């Protein structure tokens, strides 16, 4: 896994979904950070037990920390508000990257 730098769907270590994917990992990352910040998780998070769901105070906490809990940022962007997730790409999902290079005239 570490050597190939990706994870197969059956190599799942997540609570929120049965199979691994990069997007499922980001959902787990967001849920973990919500619990860290507010001691609860949004009712919209998959597979959240009732005792872990936010009450009104928790929802207010999620709202106050919205910027830290909603935007996923790169590890090297630590000065910005946002969520740093250590998620490997899926070995089976297509990953499309756009590279753009421009020169000023």
XYZ file of C-alpha atoms in Angstrom:
105
model
C 0.000 0.000 0.000
C 2.650 2.538 1.002
C 4.942 1.458 -1.809
C 2.246 1.591 -4.505
C 0.834 4.819 -2.981
C -2.826 3.867 -3.379
C -5.446 1.780 -1.595
C -7.826 -0.846 -3.025
C -11.503 -0.637 -2.099
C -11.327 -3.786 0.066
C -8.419 -2.310 2.071
C -10.873 -0.208 3.995
C -10.063 1.401 7.332
C -13.039 3.787 7.389
C -16.175 3.868 9.532
C -18.275 5.997 7.182
C -18.316 3.674 4.170
C -17.941 -0.032 3.578
C -15.394 0.320 0.759
C -12.411 2.620 0.462
C -12.303 5.500 -1.986
C -10.538 8.832 -1.841
C -13.837 10.659 -1.401
C -14.922 8.261 1.386
C -11.624 8.975 3.110
C -12.260 12.731 2.958
C -15.722 12.168 4.480
C -14.090 10.209 7.333
C -11.466 12.933 7.742
C -14.151 15.633 7.966
C -16.165 13.578 10.471
C -13.086 12.974 12.651
C -12.254 16.691 12.648
C -15.861 17.602 13.542
C -15.613 15.329 16.574
C -12.232 16.842 17.463
C -13.501 20.443 17.207
C -17.067 20.079 18.500
C -17.257 16.669 20.236
C -19.980 15.592 17.799
C -20.590 14.976 14.112
C -23.141 16.291 11.650
C -26.351 14.318 11.200
C -25.421 14.232 7.498
C -22.273 12.166 8.136
C -22.823 8.536 7.095
C -22.931 5.795 9.731
C -22.981 8.201 12.665
C -24.488 6.679 15.801
C -27.162 8.745 17.554
C -24.941 9.444 20.562
C -22.322 11.023 18.273
C -24.703 13.338 16.386
C -24.640 17.055 17.162
C -27.374 18.718 19.156
C -28.100 22.428 18.599
C -24.952 23.507 20.482
C -22.902 21.119 18.371
C -24.448 22.397 15.142
C -23.576 25.943 16.213
C -20.002 24.779 16.823
C -19.855 23.220 13.333
C -21.125 26.492 11.898
C -18.567 28.583 13.843
C -15.769 26.355 12.546
C -17.152 26.005 9.022
C -13.960 27.181 7.246
C -11.761 24.761 9.192
C -14.159 21.857 8.601
C -15.313 22.288 5.017
C -12.433 23.064 2.665
C -9.785 20.403 2.092
C -6.343 21.937 1.712
C -2.934 20.516 0.820
C -0.459 19.644 3.579
C 1.820 22.512 2.566
C -1.052 25.042 2.960
C -1.034 24.870 6.762
C -1.230 28.660 7.113
C -4.680 28.692 5.466
C -7.955 27.688 7.072
C -9.090 24.261 6.058
C -8.858 20.554 6.572
C -5.695 18.542 5.910
C -6.598 14.930 5.141
C -4.034 12.164 4.762
C -5.951 10.174 2.151
C -4.376 7.884 -0.411
C -5.908 7.793 -3.873
C -7.876 4.732 -4.881
C -5.986 2.136 -6.933
C -9.060 1.535 -9.109
C -10.646 4.969 -9.539
C -9.660 7.190 -12.423
C -7.659 10.214 -11.319
C -7.644 13.145 -13.714
C -5.210 16.003 -13.170
C -4.995 19.209 -15.150
C -1.606 20.780 -15.683
C -1.448 24.348 -16.918
C 1.647 26.340 -17.714
C 1.534 29.909 -18.882
C 4.097 32.563 -19.677
C 3.536 36.272 -19.446
C 4.325 38.233 -22.566
